Tab-separated table of C-alpha atoms in Angstrom:
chain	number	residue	atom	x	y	z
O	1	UNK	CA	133.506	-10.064	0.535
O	2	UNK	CA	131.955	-6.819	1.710
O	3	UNK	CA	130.665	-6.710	5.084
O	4	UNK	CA	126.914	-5.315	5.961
O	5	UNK	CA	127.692	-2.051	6.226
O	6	UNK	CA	129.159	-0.731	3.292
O	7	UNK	CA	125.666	-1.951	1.862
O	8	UNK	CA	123.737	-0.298	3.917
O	9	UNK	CA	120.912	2.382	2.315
O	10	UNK	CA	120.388	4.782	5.276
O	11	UNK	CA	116.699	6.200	5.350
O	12	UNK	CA	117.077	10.357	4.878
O	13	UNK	CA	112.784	10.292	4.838
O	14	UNK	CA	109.980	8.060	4.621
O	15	UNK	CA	106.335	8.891	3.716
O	16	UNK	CA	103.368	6.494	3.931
O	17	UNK	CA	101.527	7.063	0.110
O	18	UNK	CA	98.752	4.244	0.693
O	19	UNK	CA	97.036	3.813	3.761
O	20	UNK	CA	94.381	0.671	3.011
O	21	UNK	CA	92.137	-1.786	4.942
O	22	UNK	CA	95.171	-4.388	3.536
O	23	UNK	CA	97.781	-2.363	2.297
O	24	UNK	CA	100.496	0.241	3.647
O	25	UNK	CA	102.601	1.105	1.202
O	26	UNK	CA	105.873	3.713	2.034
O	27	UNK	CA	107.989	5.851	-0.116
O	28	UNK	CA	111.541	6.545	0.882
O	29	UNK	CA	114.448	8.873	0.056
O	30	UNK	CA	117.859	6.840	0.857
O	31	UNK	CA	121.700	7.523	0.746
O	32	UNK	CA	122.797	5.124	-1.270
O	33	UNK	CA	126.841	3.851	-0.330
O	34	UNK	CA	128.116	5.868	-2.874
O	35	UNK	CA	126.580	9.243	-1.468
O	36	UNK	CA	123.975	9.509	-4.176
O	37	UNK	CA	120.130	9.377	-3.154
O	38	UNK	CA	117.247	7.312	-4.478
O	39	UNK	CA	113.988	5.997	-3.773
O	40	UNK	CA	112.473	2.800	-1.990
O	41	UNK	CA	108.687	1.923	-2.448
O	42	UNK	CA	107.381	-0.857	-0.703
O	43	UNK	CA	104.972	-2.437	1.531
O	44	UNK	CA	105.366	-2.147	5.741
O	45	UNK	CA	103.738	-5.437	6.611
O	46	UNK	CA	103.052	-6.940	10.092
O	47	UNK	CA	103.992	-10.187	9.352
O	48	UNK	CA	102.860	-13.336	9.039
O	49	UNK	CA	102.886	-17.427	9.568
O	50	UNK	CA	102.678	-20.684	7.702
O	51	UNK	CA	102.504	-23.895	8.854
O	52	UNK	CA	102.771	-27.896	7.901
O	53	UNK	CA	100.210	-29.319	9.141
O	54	UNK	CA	101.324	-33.351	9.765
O	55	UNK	CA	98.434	-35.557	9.554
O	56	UNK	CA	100.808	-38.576	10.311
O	57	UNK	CA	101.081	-41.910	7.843
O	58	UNK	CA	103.200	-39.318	5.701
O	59	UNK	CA	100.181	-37.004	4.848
O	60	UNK	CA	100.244	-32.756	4.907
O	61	UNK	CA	96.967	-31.159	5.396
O	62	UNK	CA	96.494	-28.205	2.521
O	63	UNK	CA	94.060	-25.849	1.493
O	64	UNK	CA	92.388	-24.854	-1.457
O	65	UNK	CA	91.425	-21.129	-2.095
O	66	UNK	CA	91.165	-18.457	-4.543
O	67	UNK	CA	93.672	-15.963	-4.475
O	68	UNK	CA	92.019	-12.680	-6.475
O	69	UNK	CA	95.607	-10.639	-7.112
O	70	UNK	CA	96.545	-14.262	-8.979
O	71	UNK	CA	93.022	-14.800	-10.138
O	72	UNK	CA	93.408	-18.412	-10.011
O	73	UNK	CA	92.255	-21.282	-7.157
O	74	UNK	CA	95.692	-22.431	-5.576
O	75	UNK	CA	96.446	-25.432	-3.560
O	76	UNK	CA	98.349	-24.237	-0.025
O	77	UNK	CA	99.538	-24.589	3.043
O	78	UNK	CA	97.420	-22.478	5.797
O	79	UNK	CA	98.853	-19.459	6.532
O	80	UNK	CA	97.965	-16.126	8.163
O	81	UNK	CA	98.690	-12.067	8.906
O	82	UNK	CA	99.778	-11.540	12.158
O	83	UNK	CA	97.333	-9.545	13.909
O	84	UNK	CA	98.216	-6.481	16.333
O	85	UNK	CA	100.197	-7.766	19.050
O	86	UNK	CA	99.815	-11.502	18.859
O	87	UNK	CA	103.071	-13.674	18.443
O	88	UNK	CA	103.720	-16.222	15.142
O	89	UNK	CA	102.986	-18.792	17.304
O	90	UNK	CA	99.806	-17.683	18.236
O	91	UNK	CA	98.880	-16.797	14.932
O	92	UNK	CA	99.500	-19.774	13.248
O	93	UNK	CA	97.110	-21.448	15.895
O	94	UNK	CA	94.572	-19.173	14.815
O	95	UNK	CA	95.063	-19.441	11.049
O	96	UNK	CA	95.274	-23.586	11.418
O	97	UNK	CA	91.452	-23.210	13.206
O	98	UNK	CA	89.667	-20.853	10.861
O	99	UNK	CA	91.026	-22.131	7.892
O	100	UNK	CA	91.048	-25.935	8.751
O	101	UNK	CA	89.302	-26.585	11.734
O	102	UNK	CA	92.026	-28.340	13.313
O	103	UNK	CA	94.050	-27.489	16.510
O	104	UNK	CA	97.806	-28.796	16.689
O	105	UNK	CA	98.966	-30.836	19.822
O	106	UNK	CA	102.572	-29.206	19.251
O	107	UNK	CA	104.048	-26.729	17.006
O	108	UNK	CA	107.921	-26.514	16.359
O	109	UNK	CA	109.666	-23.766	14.486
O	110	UNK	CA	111.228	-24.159	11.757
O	111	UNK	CA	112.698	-21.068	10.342
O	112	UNK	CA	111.894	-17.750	8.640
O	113	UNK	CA	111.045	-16.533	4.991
O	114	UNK	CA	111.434	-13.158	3.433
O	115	UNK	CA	108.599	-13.495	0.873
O	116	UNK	CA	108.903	-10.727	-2.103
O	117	UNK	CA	112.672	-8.944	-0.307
O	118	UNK	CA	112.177	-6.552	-3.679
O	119	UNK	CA	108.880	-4.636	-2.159
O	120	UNK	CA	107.869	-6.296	0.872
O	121	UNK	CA	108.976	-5.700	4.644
O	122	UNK	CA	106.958	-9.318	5.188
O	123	UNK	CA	108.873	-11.895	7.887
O	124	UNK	CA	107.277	-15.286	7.551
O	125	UNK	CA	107.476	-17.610	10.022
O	126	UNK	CA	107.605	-21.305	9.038
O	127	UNK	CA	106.255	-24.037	11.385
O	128	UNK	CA	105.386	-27.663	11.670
O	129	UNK	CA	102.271	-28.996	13.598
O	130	UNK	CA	101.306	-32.124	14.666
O	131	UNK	CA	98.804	-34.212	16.701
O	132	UNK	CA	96.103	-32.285	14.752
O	133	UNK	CA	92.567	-32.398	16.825
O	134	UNK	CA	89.068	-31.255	14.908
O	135	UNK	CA	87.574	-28.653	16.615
O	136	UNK	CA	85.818	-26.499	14.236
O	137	UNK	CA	85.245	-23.250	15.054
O	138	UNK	CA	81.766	-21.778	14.116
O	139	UNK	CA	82.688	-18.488	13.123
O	140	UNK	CA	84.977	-16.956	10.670
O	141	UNK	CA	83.877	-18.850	7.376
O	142	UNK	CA	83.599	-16.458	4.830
O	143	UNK	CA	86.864	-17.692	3.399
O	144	UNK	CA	85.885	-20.585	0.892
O	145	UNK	CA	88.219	-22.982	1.796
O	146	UNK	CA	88.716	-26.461	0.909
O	147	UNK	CA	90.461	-28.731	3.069
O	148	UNK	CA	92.654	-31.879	1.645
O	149	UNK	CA	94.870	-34.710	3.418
O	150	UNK	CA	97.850	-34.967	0.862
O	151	UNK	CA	100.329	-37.583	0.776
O	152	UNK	CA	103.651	-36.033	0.334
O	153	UNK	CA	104.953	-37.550	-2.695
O	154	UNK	CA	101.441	-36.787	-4.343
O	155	UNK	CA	102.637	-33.205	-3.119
O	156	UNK	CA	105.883	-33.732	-4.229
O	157	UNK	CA	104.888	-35.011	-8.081
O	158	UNK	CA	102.325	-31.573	-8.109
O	159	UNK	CA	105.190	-29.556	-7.152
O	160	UNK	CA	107.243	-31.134	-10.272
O	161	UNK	CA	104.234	-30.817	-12.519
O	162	UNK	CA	104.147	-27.233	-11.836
O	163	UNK	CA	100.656	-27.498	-10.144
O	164	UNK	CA	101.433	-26.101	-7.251
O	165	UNK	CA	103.415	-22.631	-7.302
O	166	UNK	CA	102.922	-20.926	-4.176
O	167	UNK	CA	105.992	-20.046	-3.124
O	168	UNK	CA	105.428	-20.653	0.717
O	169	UNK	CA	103.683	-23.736	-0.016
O	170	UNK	CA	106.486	-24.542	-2.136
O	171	UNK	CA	109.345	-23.895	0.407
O	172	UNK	CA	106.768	-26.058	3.200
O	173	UNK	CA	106.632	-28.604	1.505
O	174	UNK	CA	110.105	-29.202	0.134
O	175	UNK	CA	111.133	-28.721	4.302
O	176	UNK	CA	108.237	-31.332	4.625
O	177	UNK	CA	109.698	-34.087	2.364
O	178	UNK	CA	113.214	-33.729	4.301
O	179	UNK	CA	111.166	-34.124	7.544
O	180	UNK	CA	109.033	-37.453	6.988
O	181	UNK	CA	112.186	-38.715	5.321
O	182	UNK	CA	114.452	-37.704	8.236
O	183	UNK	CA	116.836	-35.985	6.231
O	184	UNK	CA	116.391	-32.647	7.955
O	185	UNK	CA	115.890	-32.376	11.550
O	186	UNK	CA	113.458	-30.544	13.734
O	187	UNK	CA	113.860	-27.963	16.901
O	188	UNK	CA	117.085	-26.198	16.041
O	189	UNK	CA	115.315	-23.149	14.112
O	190	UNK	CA	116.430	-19.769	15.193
O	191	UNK	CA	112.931	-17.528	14.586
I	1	UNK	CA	86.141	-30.895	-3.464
I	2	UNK	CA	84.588	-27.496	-5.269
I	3	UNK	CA	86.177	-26.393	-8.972
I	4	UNK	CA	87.694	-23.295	-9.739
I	5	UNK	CA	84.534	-21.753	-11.033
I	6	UNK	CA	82.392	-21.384	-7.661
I	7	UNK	CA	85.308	-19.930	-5.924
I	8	UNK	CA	86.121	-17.047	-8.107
I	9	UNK	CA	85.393	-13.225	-6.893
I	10	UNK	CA	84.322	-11.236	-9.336
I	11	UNK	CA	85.784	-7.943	-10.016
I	12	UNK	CA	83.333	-4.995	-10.061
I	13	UNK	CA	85.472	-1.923	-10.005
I	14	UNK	CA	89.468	-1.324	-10.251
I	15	UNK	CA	90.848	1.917	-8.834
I	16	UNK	CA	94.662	2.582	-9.034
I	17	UNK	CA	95.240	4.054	-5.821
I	18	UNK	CA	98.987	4.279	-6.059
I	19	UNK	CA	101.520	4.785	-8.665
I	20	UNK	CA	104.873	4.947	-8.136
I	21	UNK	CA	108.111	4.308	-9.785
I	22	UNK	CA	108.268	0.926	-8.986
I	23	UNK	CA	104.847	-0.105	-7.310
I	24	UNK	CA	101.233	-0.394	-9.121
I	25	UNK	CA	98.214	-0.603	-5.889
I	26	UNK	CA	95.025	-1.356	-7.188
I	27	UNK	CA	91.983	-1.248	-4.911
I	28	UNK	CA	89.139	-3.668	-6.579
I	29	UNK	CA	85.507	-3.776	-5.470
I	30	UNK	CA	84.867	-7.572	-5.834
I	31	UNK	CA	81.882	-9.581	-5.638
I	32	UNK	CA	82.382	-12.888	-3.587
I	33	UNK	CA	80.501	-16.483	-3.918
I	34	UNK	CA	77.909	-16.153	-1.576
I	35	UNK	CA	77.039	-12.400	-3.447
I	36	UNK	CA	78.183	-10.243	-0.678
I	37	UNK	CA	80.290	-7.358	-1.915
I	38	UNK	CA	84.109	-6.972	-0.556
I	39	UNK	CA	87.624	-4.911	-1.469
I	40	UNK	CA	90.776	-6.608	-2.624
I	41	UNK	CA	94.407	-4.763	-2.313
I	42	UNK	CA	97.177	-5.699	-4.424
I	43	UNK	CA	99.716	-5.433	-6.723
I	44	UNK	CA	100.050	-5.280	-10.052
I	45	UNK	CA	103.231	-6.700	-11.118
I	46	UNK	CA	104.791	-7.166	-14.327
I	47	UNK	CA	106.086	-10.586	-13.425
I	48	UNK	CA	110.125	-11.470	-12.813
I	49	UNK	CA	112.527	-14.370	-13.513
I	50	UNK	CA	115.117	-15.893	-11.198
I	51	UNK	CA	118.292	-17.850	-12.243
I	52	UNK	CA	119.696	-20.864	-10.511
I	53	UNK	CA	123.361	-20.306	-12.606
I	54	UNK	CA	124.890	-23.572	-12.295
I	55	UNK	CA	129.015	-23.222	-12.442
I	56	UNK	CA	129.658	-26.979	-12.277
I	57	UNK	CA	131.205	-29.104	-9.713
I	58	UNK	CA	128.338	-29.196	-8.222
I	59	UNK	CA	128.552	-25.050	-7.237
I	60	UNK	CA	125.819	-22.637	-7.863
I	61	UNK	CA	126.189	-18.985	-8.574
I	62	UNK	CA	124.780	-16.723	-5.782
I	63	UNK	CA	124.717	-13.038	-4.778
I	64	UNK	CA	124.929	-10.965	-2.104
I	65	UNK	CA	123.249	-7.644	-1.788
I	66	UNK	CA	121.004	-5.072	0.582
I	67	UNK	CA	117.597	-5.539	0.074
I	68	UNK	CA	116.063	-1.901	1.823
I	69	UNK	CA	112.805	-3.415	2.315
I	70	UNK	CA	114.033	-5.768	5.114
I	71	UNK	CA	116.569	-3.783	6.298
I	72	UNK	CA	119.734	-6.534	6.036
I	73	UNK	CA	121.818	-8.172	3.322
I	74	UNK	CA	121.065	-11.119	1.549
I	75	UNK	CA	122.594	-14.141	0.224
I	76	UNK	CA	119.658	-14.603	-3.088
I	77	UNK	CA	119.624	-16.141	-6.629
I	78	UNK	CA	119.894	-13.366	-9.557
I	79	UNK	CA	116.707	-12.092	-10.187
I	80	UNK	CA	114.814	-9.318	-12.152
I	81	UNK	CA	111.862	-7.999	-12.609
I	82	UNK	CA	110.568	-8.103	-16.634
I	83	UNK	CA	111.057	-4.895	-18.943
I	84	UNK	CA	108.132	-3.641	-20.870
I	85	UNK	CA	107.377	-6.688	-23.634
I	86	UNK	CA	110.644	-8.743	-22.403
I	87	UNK	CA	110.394	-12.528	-22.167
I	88	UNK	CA	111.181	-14.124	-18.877
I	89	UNK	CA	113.928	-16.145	-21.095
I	90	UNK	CA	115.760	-12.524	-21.947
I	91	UNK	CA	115.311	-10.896	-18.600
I	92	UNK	CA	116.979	-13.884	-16.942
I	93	UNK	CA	120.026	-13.312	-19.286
I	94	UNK	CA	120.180	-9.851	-18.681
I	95	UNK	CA	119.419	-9.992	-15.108
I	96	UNK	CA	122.537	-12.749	-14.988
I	97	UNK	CA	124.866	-10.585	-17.106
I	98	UNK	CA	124.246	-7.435	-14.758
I	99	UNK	CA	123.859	-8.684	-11.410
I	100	UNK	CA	126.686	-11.615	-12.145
I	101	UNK	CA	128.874	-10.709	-15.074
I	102	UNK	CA	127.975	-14.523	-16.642
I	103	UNK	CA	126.259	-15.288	-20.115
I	104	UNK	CA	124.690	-18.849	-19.914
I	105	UNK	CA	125.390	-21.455	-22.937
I	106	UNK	CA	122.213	-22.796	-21.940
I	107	UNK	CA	118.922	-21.632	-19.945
I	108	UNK	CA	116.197	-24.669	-19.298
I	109	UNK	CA	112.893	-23.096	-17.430
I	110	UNK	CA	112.085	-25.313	-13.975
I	111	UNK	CA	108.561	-23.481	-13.267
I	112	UNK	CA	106.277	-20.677	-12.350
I	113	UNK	CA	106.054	-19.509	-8.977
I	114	UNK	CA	103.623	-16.991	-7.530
I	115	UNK	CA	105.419	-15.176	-5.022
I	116	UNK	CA	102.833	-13.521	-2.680
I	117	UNK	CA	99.438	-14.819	-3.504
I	118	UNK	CA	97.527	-12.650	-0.668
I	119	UNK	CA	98.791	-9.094	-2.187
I	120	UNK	CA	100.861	-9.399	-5.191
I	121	UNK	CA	100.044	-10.654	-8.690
I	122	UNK	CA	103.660	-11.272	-9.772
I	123	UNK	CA	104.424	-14.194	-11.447
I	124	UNK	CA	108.043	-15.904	-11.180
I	125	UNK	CA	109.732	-17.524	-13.536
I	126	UNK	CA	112.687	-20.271	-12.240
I	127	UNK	CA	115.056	-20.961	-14.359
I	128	UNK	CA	118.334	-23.590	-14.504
I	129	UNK	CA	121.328	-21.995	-16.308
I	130	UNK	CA	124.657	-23.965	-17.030
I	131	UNK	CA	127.905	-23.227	-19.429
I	132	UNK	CA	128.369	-19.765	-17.871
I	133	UNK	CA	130.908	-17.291	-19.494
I	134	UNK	CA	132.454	-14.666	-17.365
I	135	UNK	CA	132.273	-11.276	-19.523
I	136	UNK	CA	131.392	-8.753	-17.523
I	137	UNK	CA	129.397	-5.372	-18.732
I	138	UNK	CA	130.543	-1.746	-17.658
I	139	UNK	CA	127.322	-0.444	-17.327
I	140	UNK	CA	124.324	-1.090	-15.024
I	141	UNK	CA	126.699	-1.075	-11.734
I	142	UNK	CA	124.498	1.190	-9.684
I	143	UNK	CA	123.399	-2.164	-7.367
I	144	UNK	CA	126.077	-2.936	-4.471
I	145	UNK	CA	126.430	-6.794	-5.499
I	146	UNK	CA	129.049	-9.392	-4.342
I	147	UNK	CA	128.974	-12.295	-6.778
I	148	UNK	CA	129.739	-15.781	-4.584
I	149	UNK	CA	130.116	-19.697	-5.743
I	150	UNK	CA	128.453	-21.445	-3.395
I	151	UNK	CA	128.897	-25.287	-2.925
I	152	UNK	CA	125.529	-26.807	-3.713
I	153	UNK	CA	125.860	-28.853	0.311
I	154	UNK	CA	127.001	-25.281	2.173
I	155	UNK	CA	124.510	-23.660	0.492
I	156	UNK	CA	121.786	-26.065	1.883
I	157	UNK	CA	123.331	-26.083	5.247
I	158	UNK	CA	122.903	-22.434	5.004
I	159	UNK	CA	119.136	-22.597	4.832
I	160	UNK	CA	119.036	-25.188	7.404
I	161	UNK	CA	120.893	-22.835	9.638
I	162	UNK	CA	117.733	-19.707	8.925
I	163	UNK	CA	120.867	-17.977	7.231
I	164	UNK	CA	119.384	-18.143	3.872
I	165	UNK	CA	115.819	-16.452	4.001
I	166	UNK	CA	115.053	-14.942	0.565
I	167	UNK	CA	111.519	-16.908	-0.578
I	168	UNK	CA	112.665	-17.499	-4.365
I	169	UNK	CA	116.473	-18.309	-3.134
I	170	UNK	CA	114.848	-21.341	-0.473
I	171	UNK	CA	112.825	-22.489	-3.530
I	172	UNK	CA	115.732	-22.485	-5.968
I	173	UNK	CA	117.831	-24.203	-4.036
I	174	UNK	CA	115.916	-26.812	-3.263
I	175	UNK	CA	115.564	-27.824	-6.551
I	176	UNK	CA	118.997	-27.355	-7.346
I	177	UNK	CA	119.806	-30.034	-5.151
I	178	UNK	CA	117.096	-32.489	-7.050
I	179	UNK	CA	118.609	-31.342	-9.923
I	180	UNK	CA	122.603	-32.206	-8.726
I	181	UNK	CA	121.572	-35.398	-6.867
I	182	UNK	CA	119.685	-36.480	-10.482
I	183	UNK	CA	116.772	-36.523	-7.977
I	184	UNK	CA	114.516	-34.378	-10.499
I	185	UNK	CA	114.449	-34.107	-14.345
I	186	UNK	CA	115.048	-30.721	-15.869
I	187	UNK	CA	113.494	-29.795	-19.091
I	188	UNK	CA	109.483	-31.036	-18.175
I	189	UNK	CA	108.289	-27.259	-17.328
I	190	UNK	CA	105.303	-26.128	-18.273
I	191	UNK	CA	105.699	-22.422	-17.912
């Protein structure tokens, strides 16, 4: 098997051809390992966090939401941009309260996700939470967000039945089932 | 809980503010529920398919190659984005013949995932492929990629380790190990 670096595209320029509110999208010239050039588009992103929220008695907390680029209402797990210079951990605090209204008593890593590797620079970091507390927050509701206890095998048979699809929620909630049923274990993530 | 309908954002405008080779970045002016006005980013994606090539003995088919965007090299599931009026069903064949070398006897779709809800609207298309012949093209070799058979229990340990990351791979290989164990049913997707 090759190793990493005969792989490796080396960056020979890199402009930034969107600059949005969202959205910073780059264009780069690369040597490619055979000497030729080419170009990379894709998004810099700050990246972000998603949680499993563990409600206990074998029940995830989701969200419901509408998701404009998809156009469609999609059943999640919360998840958040990391903002400036916070850390995942803080961030997925903050996303759990604004989007749920619940604070975790702990929150243990559980690994990281390269969500779209074809256009994206977007790390993921993947968490579980539990002893959930309501504390609402006032602020911050213009999200429309609906919150829902689900029991996992009811997540599990949606999942099946194609009616969930997104993919973090997806990857969540498979790690969830191996959780609650103890056949994967907690704390040894490497973020 | 709300329905779909009193969550959806209404598009009032669509500006292309980026087109590149690869990349389509729309900026939308978008009326929201409560009849404020707001901007959605995103892309526009043609949609993809990914291929969980199953070799038998319980073994799946994976690759390795640099992904630029993230700066490393990944172990991922063949994958492709969809040509022009392509179905998913013949860009997972061709994606599998290029990246792979492998024509499947048989493809059977699992389901649709939507890989990055907040700024993409691709669409991804999981598919289980079995009774793989090796006959290899000449052409189409511009993409560094290391062809691998994977054991379908090293492969997990892998992503229990964090040393598989890719967001599609995670998902596909979760079900591939419903699928082995005879812990899911192929051949009930909706897609």
């Amino acid at each position: 098997m090759h190793d990493n670096i005969s792989f490796v595209e080396k960056c020979l320029s890199s402009q930034e051809v969107f600059s949005g509110r969202l959205l910073h999208v780059f264009k780069d010239t690369v040597r490619l390992p055979d000497g030729s050039e080419s170009t990379r588009e894709y998004i810099k992103h700050p990246g972000a966090a998603v949680v499993i929220p563990y409600c206990g008695d074998r029940r995830i907390l989701m969200i419901r939401q509408y998701r404009y680029p998809v156009g469609q209402t999609l059943l999640e797990l919360p998840a958040g941009k990391i903002d400036g210079q916070d850390s995942p951990d803080a961030t997925i605090k903050r996303e759990l309260a604004e989007e749920t209204g619940y604070r975790p008593g702990i929150i243990i890593p559980i690994g990281l996700i390269h969500t779209c590797v074809g256009y994206s620079s977007e790390r993921l970091y993947l968490y579980w939470a539990e002893q959930l507390q309501y504390a609402p927050l006032t602020a911050d509701d213009d999200e429309n967000i609906v919150t829902l206890e689900v029991p996992i095998t009811d997540a599990m048979q949606m999942v099946y039945a194609g009616q969930i699809t997104d993919a973090k929620t997806l990857i969540g909630l498979f790690w969830a089932e191996k959780i609650i049923n103890r056949q994967a274990l907690l704390g040894q993530a490497k973020l």
